[in-house]
Coordinates of C-alpha atoms and ligand atoms in Angstrom, one line a residue:
M1 CA 5.5 -22.8 7.8
Y2 CA 8.5 -21.9 5.8
N3 CA 11.5 -19.8 7.8
F4 CA 11.6 -16.4 8.6
T5 CA 13.3 -13.9 10.0
Y6 CA 10.0 -10.9 11.6
W7 CA 11.6 -7.5 12.3
N8 CA 9.8 -4.1 12.8
P9 CA 10.7 -1.6 14.3
T10 CA 9.0 1.4 13.8
R11 CA 7.5 2.9 16.6
L12 CA 3.8 3.6 16.6
H13 CA 1.2 6.0 18.3
F14 CA -2.3 5.3 17.7
G15 CA -5.5 7.3 19.0
K16 CA -6.6 10.9 19.4
D17 CA -4.6 13.9 20.2
Q18 CA -1.0 10.9 19.6
V19 CA 0.5 14.5 17.8
A20 CA 1.8 15.5 20.8
K21 CA 4.2 12.5 21.0
L22 CA 6.3 14.8 18.1
T23 CA 7.6 16.3 20.3
E24 CA 9.2 13.4 22.4
E25 CA 10.0 11.9 18.7
I26 CA 12.1 14.8 17.3
P27 CA 14.7 16.3 19.0
L28 CA 14.7 19.8 19.1
K29 CA 18.1 20.2 17.7
K30 CA 16.9 18.7 14.4
K31 CA 16.4 20.5 11.8
V32 CA 12.9 19.1 10.3
L33 CA 11.5 18.9 6.8
V34 CA 7.8 18.1 6.7
L35 CA 6.6 17.1 3.8
Y36 CA 3.1 16.2 2.5
G37 CA 1.0 16.4 -0.7
G38 CA -1.6 18.7 -2.6
G39 CA -2.9 20.3 0.7
S40 CA -5.4 18.6 2.3
I41 CA -3.7 18.7 5.6
K42 CA -3.9 22.5 5.7
S43 CA -7.8 22.4 5.1
N44 CA -8.6 19.3 7.7
G45 CA -6.2 20.7 10.7
V46 CA -3.5 18.2 10.9
Y47 CA -0.6 20.9 9.0
K48 CA -1.8 23.0 12.4
A49 CA -1.5 20.7 14.7
V50 CA 2.0 19.0 13.6
M51 CA 3.2 22.9 13.0
N52 CA 2.4 23.7 17.0
E53 CA 3.8 20.5 18.1
L54 CA 7.0 21.5 16.5
K55 CA 6.6 25.2 17.3
N56 CA 10.0 25.4 18.6
H57 CA 11.9 23.4 16.2
T58 CA 14.2 24.2 13.1
V59 CA 11.4 23.5 10.5
F60 CA 11.1 23.3 6.6
E61 CA 8.5 22.4 4.4
F62 CA 8.1 20.6 0.9
S63 CA 4.8 20.4 -0.4
G64 CA 3.1 18.9 -3.3
I65 CA 3.7 15.0 -3.4
E66 CA 1.1 13.8 -5.9
P67 CA -0.8 10.5 -5.4
N68 CA 1.6 7.9 -7.2
P69 CA 4.5 9.8 -6.3
H70 CA 7.2 11.1 -9.0
Y71 CA 10.7 11.0 -8.7
E72 CA 11.0 13.6 -10.4
T73 CA 8.9 15.9 -8.1
L74 CA 10.8 14.1 -4.7
M75 CA 14.3 14.7 -6.0
K76 CA 13.3 18.7 -5.6
A77 CA 12.8 17.6 -1.7
V78 CA 16.1 15.5 -2.2
Q79 CA 17.8 18.8 -3.4
M80 CA 16.3 20.9 -0.5
V81 CA 17.5 18.5 2.2
R82 CA 20.9 18.3 0.6
E83 CA 21.3 22.4 0.7
N84 CA 19.6 23.1 3.8
K85 CA 21.3 20.3 5.5
I86 CA 17.9 18.6 7.0
D87 CA 18.8 16.1 9.5
F88 CA 15.2 14.7 9.9
L89 CA 12.1 13.9 7.4
L90 CA 8.8 14.0 9.0
A91 CA 6.0 12.8 6.2
V92 CA 2.0 14.0 6.9
G93 CA 0.0 12.4 4.5
G94 CA -1.7 9.1 3.0
G95 CA 1.1 6.2 1.7
S96 CA 2.4 8.4 -1.6
V97 CA 3.5 11.3 1.0
I98 CA 5.0 8.3 3.2
D99 CA 6.8 6.5 0.7
G100 CA 7.7 10.0 -1.4
T101 CA 9.5 10.4 2.2
K102 CA 11.0 7.5 1.9
F103 CA 12.7 7.5 -1.4
V104 CA 13.7 11.2 0.2
S105 CA 15.3 9.5 2.9
V106 CA 17.5 7.0 0.9
A107 CA 18.0 9.1 -1.9
S108 CA 19.7 12.5 -0.4
P109 CA 23.1 11.1 1.3
F110 CA 22.9 9.1 -2.2
T111 CA 25.2 11.5 -4.0
Q112 CA 27.5 9.1 -6.2
D113 CA 25.3 7.8 -9.0
D114 CA 21.4 8.3 -10.0
P115 CA 19.3 7.7 -7.1
W116 CA 17.0 6.1 -9.8
K117 CA 18.7 3.2 -9.5
I118 CA 18.0 2.9 -5.5
V119 CA 15.0 1.5 -7.3
S120 CA 15.0 0.2 -10.4
E121 CA 18.3 -1.6 -9.6
R122 CA 17.3 -2.1 -5.7
I123 CA 20.7 -0.8 -4.6
D124 CA 21.6 -1.2 -1.2
T125 CA 21.3 2.4 0.7
K126 CA 23.3 0.0 3.8
G127 CA 22.2 2.3 6.5
H128 CA 22.6 5.4 4.8
K129 CA 19.6 7.7 5.1
V130 CA 17.5 10.6 6.2
P131 CA 16.1 9.4 9.8
F132 CA 12.1 9.8 9.0
G133 CA 8.7 9.5 10.8
C134 CA 5.3 9.9 9.7
V135 CA 2.3 11.0 10.7
L136 CA -0.2 9.3 8.6
T137 CA -3.7 10.8 7.3
L138 CA -5.4 7.6 5.1
P139 CA -5.3 4.1 6.5
A140 CA -4.6 2.3 2.9
T141 CA -1.2 1.0 1.7
G142 CA 0.8 0.1 5.4
S143 CA 3.4 2.2 4.5
E144 CA 3.9 3.6 7.8
M145 CA 4.8 0.3 9.3
N146 CA 6.5 -1.7 7.0
K147 CA 10.0 -1.8 4.8
A148 CA 8.6 -0.6 1.2
S149 CA 8.0 2.2 -1.5
V150 CA 6.2 2.5 -4.6
V151 CA 7.7 5.9 -6.7
T152 CA 6.7 6.5 -10.4
L153 CA 9.7 8.0 -12.9
A154 CA 6.9 10.1 -15.0
S155 CA 8.7 10.5 -17.6
K156 CA 8.6 7.2 -18.4
K157 CA 5.4 6.2 -17.2
E158 CA 7.2 3.2 -14.6
K159 CA 5.7 3.1 -11.3
R160 CA 8.4 0.4 -9.4
G161 CA 8.4 -0.8 -5.9
F162 CA 11.8 -1.0 -3.9
I163 CA 12.0 -3.0 -0.6
H164 CA 14.2 -2.3 2.0
N165 CA 15.1 -2.2 5.8
D166 CA 16.3 1.4 6.0
L167 CA 12.6 2.2 4.4
F168 CA 11.2 1.3 8.3
P169 CA 9.6 5.2 9.8
Q170 CA 11.5 5.5 13.1
F171 CA 8.0 6.0 14.5
S172 CA 4.5 6.5 13.0
I173 CA 1.3 8.7 14.6
L174 CA -2.0 7.0 13.8
D175 CA -5.2 9.0 14.9
P176 CA -8.1 7.8 13.6
T177 CA -9.8 11.4 13.8
M178 CA -7.3 12.5 10.7
T179 CA -9.0 10.3 8.9
Y180 CA -12.2 12.4 8.8
S181 CA -11.7 14.3 6.1
L182 CA -11.1 11.8 3.7
P183 CA -13.6 11.4 0.8
K184 CA -15.5 8.2 0.3
E185 CA -13.6 7.3 -3.3
Q186 CA -10.4 7.4 -1.1
I187 CA -11.6 5.2 1.7
S188 CA -13.3 2.6 -0.6
N189 CA -9.2 2.7 -1.9
G190 CA -8.0 2.0 1.0
I191 CA -10.5 -0.6 2.4
A192 CA -9.6 -2.4 -1.3
D193 CA -5.7 -2.4 -0.9
A194 CA -5.7 -3.5 2.6
F195 CA -8.1 -6.5 1.5
V196 CA -5.7 -7.1 -1.7
H197 CA -2.9 -6.9 0.8
V198 CA -3.9 -9.6 3.1
I199 CA -5.1 -11.6 0.3
E200 CA -1.9 -11.3 -1.5
Q201 CA 0.1 -13.1 1.8
Y202 CA -3.6 -15.8 2.1
L203 CA -4.6 -16.9 -1.0
T204 CA -1.8 -18.7 -2.1
Y205 CA -1.5 -22.5 -1.2
P206 CA -1.6 -24.0 2.4
V207 CA 1.8 -24.6 4.5
D208 CA 0.8 -25.8 7.8
S209 CA 0.1 -21.9 9.4
P210 CA -3.4 -21.9 11.0
L211 CA -2.3 -18.8 12.6
Q212 CA -1.4 -16.5 9.9
D213 CA -4.4 -17.9 8.2
R214 CA -6.1 -16.8 11.0
F215 CA -4.6 -13.2 11.3
A216 CA -5.9 -13.1 8.3
E217 CA -9.1 -14.2 8.3
A218 CA -9.6 -11.7 11.0
I219 CA -9.1 -9.0 9.3
L220 CA -10.4 -9.4 5.9
T221 CA -13.3 -10.3 8.2
T222 CA -13.0 -6.9 10.0
L223 CA -12.6 -4.9 6.7
I224 CA -16.0 -6.4 5.5
E225 CA -17.6 -5.5 8.9
E226 CA -16.4 -2.1 9.6
G227 CA -15.2 -0.8 6.1
P228 CA -18.8 -0.2 4.5
K229 CA -19.6 1.6 8.0
A230 CA -16.6 4.2 7.5
L231 CA -18.6 5.1 4.3
V232 CA -21.5 5.7 5.9
L233 CA -20.0 7.0 9.6
R234 CA -18.1 10.3 8.9
E235 CA -17.1 10.9 12.1
D236 CA -17.4 7.6 14.0
Y237 CA -14.1 7.7 16.0
N238 CA -14.1 3.4 16.8
V239 CA -15.0 2.5 13.0
R240 CA -12.1 5.1 11.7
A241 CA -10.2 3.4 14.2
N242 CA -10.8 -0.4 13.8
L243 CA -10.2 0.5 10.0
M244 CA -6.7 2.5 10.2
W245 CA -5.7 -1.1 12.3
C246 CA -6.6 -3.3 9.8
A247 CA -4.6 -1.7 7.4
T248 CA -2.1 -0.9 9.5
M249 CA -1.9 -4.4 10.4
A250 CA -2.8 -6.0 6.9
L251 CA 1.2 -4.9 5.5
Q252 CA 3.6 -4.3 8.5
G253 CA 5.1 -8.1 8.1
L254 CA 3.3 -9.5 10.4
I255 CA 0.8 -11.8 8.4
G256 CA 3.0 -12.9 5.6
C257 CA 5.8 -14.9 7.7
G258 CA 6.5 -17.9 7.1
V259 CA 3.9 -18.1 4.2
P260 CA 4.1 -18.0 0.5
Q261 CA 3.0 -15.1 -1.3
D262 CA 1.8 -13.7 -4.7
W263 CA 1.5 -10.2 -5.4
S264 CA 0.6 -10.4 -9.0
T265 CA -2.6 -8.6 -8.7
H266 CA -0.4 -5.8 -7.4
M267 CA 2.2 -5.5 -10.2
I268 CA -0.9 -6.0 -13.0
G269 CA -2.3 -2.6 -10.9
H270 CA 0.3 -0.4 -11.0
E271 CA 0.9 -1.2 -15.0
L272 CA -2.9 0.1 -14.6
T273 CA -1.9 2.7 -12.6
A274 CA 1.7 4.2 -14.6
E275 CA -1.2 3.6 -17.8
Y276 CA -3.8 5.3 -16.9
G277 CA -3.3 7.4 -13.2
L278 CA -6.5 5.0 -11.5
A279 CA -6.1 4.8 -8.3
H280 CA -4.1 2.2 -6.6
G281 CA -7.3 0.4 -4.7
T282 CA -9.2 0.5 -7.9
T283 CA -6.7 -1.3 -10.1
L284 CA -6.7 -3.9 -7.6
A285 CA -10.4 -4.4 -7.5
I286 CA -10.2 -4.7 -11.6
V287 CA -7.7 -7.3 -11.5
L288 CA -8.2 -8.9 -7.7
P289 CA -11.6 -11.5 -9.6
S290 CA -10.4 -12.3 -12.3
T291 CA -6.7 -13.2 -11.4
L292 CA -8.7 -15.7 -8.8
R293 CA -10.6 -17.3 -11.3
E294 CA -7.6 -17.8 -13.5
M295 CA -5.7 -19.2 -10.9
K296 CA -8.1 -21.3 -9.2
N297 CA -6.7 -24.9 -9.6
S298 CA -3.3 -23.4 -8.2
K299 CA -5.2 -21.6 -5.1
K300 CA -7.7 -24.3 -5.0
D301 CA -7.5 -25.3 -1.1
K302 CA -7.3 -21.5 0.2
L303 CA -10.2 -21.0 -2.2
V304 CA -12.2 -23.2 -0.6
Q305 CA -10.9 -22.5 3.4
Y306 CA -11.5 -18.3 2.2
A307 CA -15.4 -19.1 1.2
E308 CA -15.9 -21.4 4.2
R309 CA -14.2 -19.0 6.6
V310 CA -14.6 -15.4 5.3
W311 CA -17.0 -15.6 3.5
K312 CA -19.4 -18.3 5.5
I313 CA -20.5 -20.1 2.1
K314 CA -21.5 -24.1 2.4
N315 CA -21.4 -25.9 -0.7
N316 CA -20.5 -29.5 -1.6
N317 CA -19.6 -28.4 -5.0
T318 CA -16.0 -27.0 -4.9
D319 CA -16.8 -25.0 -8.1
A320 CA -19.6 -23.3 -6.9
L321 CA -18.5 -22.6 -3.7
I322 CA -15.4 -20.6 -5.5
E323 CA -17.4 -18.9 -7.9
E324 CA -19.4 -17.6 -5.3
A325 CA -16.6 -16.6 -3.1
I326 CA -15.1 -14.8 -5.6
M327 CA -18.5 -13.3 -7.0
K328 CA -18.9 -12.0 -3.3
T329 CA -15.3 -10.8 -3.3
Q330 CA -16.2 -8.3 -6.6
S331 CA -19.7 -7.7 -5.0
F332 CA -17.6 -6.3 -2.0
F333 CA -15.8 -4.1 -4.0
E334 CA -18.4 -2.6 -5.9
A335 CA -20.9 -2.3 -2.7
I336 CA -18.4 0.0 -0.9
G337 CA -18.5 2.1 -4.2
I338 CA -15.9 0.6 -6.6
R339 CA -16.4 -0.4 -10.5
T340 CA -14.8 -3.5 -11.3
K341 CA -14.0 -3.7 -14.5
L342 CA -12.1 -2.4 -17.3
R343 CA -14.8 -0.6 -19.4
D344 CA -15.9 1.0 -16.7
Y345 CA -12.8 3.2 -17.0
K346 CA -13.1 3.0 -21.0
I347 CA -10.1 0.8 -21.2
E348 CA -9.9 -1.6 -24.1
A349 CA -9.0 -4.7 -25.2
H350 CA -6.7 -3.4 -27.9
E351 CA -4.9 -1.8 -24.9
I352 CA -3.5 -4.6 -23.4
D353 CA -1.3 -5.9 -25.3
R354 CA 0.5 -2.9 -24.8
L355 CA 0.0 -3.2 -20.6
M356 CA 1.7 -7.0 -21.0
S357 CA 4.7 -6.1 -22.9
R358 CA 5.3 -3.6 -20.5
L359 CA 5.6 -5.8 -17.6
G360 CA 7.4 -7.9 -19.4
E361 CA 10.3 -4.9 -20.3
K362 CA 10.8 -4.9 -16.5
N363 CA 11.5 -9.0 -16.0
M364 CA 8.2 -9.0 -14.2
F365 CA 7.3 -13.0 -15.8
P366 CA 6.5 -15.3 -14.1
L367 CA 4.4 -14.2 -11.1
G368 CA 2.2 -15.9 -8.8
E369 CA 3.3 -17.5 -5.1
R370 CA 4.2 -20.5 -7.4
Q371 CA 5.7 -18.6 -10.4
N372 CA 3.9 -20.3 -12.9
M373 CA 2.0 -16.8 -14.3
D374 CA 3.4 -16.2 -17.5
Q375 CA 2.7 -13.4 -19.8
A376 CA 0.0 -15.3 -21.8
T377 CA -2.2 -15.8 -18.2
C378 CA -2.3 -12.3 -17.5
Q379 CA -3.3 -11.7 -20.7
R380 CA -6.2 -13.7 -19.9
I381 CA -6.6 -12.0 -16.8
L382 CA -6.9 -8.7 -17.8
T383 CA -9.1 -10.1 -20.9
A384 CA -11.4 -11.1 -18.2
S385 CA -11.2 -7.9 -16.6
L386 CA -12.6 -6.1 -19.5
Ligands
LIG401 O1 -2.3 14.9 -1.5 P1 -3.6 15.6 0.1 O2 -4.0 17.0 -0.6 O3 -2.6 15.2 0.7 O4 -4.6 14.2 -1.3 C1 -4.7 13.2 -0.6 C2 -4.8 12.0 -2.0 O5 -5.0 13.2 -3.0 C3 -5.5 12.7 0.1 N1 -5.8 12.4 1.4 C4 -4.5 12.1 1.9 N2 -5.3 11.9 3.2 C5 -6.5 12.6 3.6 C6 -6.9 13.6 1.9 N3 -8.0 13.7 1.8 C7 -8.6 14.4 2.5 N4 -8.2 14.2 4.7 C8 -7.5 13.1 4.3 N5 -7.2 12.8 5.9 O6 -5.9 11.3 -0.7 C9 -5.2 11.2 -1.8 C10 -4.5 9.8 -1.9 O7 -3.4 9.5 -1.5 P2 -2.1 8.6 -1.7 O8 -1.5 9.1 -0.5 O9 -2.1 8.4 -2.6 O10 -3.3 7.0 -1.5 P3 -3.0 6.2 -0.4 O11 -2.6 6.2 0.9 O12 -3.9 5.0 -1.1 O13 -1.3 5.5 -1.4 C11 -1.0 5.3 -2.3 C12 0.1 4.6 -3.1 O14 0.8 4.1 -2.3 C13 1.6 2.8 -2.9 C14 0.7 3.1 -4.3 O15 1.0 2.5 -5.4 C15 0.3 4.5 -4.1 O16 1.5 4.9 -5.1 N6 1.8 1.8 -2.0 C16 2.4 1.6 -1.2 C17 2.4 0.4 -0.4 C18 4.1 0.7 0.6 N7 4.7 1.3 0.7 O17 3.8 -0.6 1.1 C19 2.0 -1.0 -0.7 C20 0.8 -0.2 -1.8 O18 0.5 -1.7 -2.2 C21 1.0 0.4 -2.5 O19 1.5 -0.1 -3.8
LIG402 ZN1 -1.4 -2.1 -2.3

């Protein structure tokens, strides 16, 4: 196992009616900006519940943070924070609203230069931030308990992630009943996202870390069991609670401690979103099966373990065992309603070159846990995903 430092300062309030914790978490003297998306929180009662808890606070609102949040939109919120001397941010929504709020948190005090550089050049914000908390409505990204954010510069179709200790939320409220109103498509994308977060930290190469492996396998098998139930049982509290907890645990740092990490599927997937607007989870379900096939030799030991422990496959022929595990992974995505081929989204072979050169321009190569994936490797992966 590699050396690691694990630190996660986010306080979680998990369960029904935990929105009441807002009054404890945000001091009355704070000027609060509530940030949200396109309006789902207005129709499902979440907005009302949040505003009810904040009725004695000074509250401002910023709505319209789009999926895959745009820098251009977020800068309007930054302006609002600066003009009104806001000193607390509350994100109410899914990963996009939370990621957007993270950016607003560190960009608002950053007046000396172009705030996009915080993302593109990963400038150290050194603790200069507006504190923020979250009310999560979509289990998927883990953003509610991690230090990552992904922002898109829409004018250049550039989707970029950045990571910093300043991006941990102060607290997050996770009430599974707030996910009852999710459309099936969002639930499916969330399941795929959480699943692939685990895979990126698990399907690499062994470093004698049996505890991390079993954490990962526990999340994967729980997602396989509970995920499909969430698609048919609209208001089953325990199913939604288990899904929400899986998604948070998949990317809050614990399972990745001391182990190699891949993230190539995410990097390629982000280009598909930036270029074609495909939902994040969908891009991962398209890219992962071909990535695993392409990289099966360098991931062989863990692929065998994955096949045997997660999918319970027995086969003395290693190649056949691995192929069956990849097939089952792909079938799982299809079974939860995600089409896994580029052609399902009308993306053709001739478009792959452009996607590759965009990754190259961002200096993304080499990718993978062994840094052995160059442009040609990724080109083969996308071609196999057609
Ligand atoms: O905007 P509203 O009206 O709220 O609707 C949203 C949005 O259209 C809707 N929604 C959310 N909660 C709902 C709901 N609809 C009904 N009922 C509810 N309870 O769902 C739609 C999608 O929301 P979004 O926040 O975009 O989805 P998600 O949580 O999957 O976030 C995706 C973003 O997170 C990034 C992705 O790249 C993408 O930009 N990621 C962030 C990560 C991180 N910070 O660690 C890691 C991930 O790998 C990922 O890259
Ligand atoms: Zn993801």
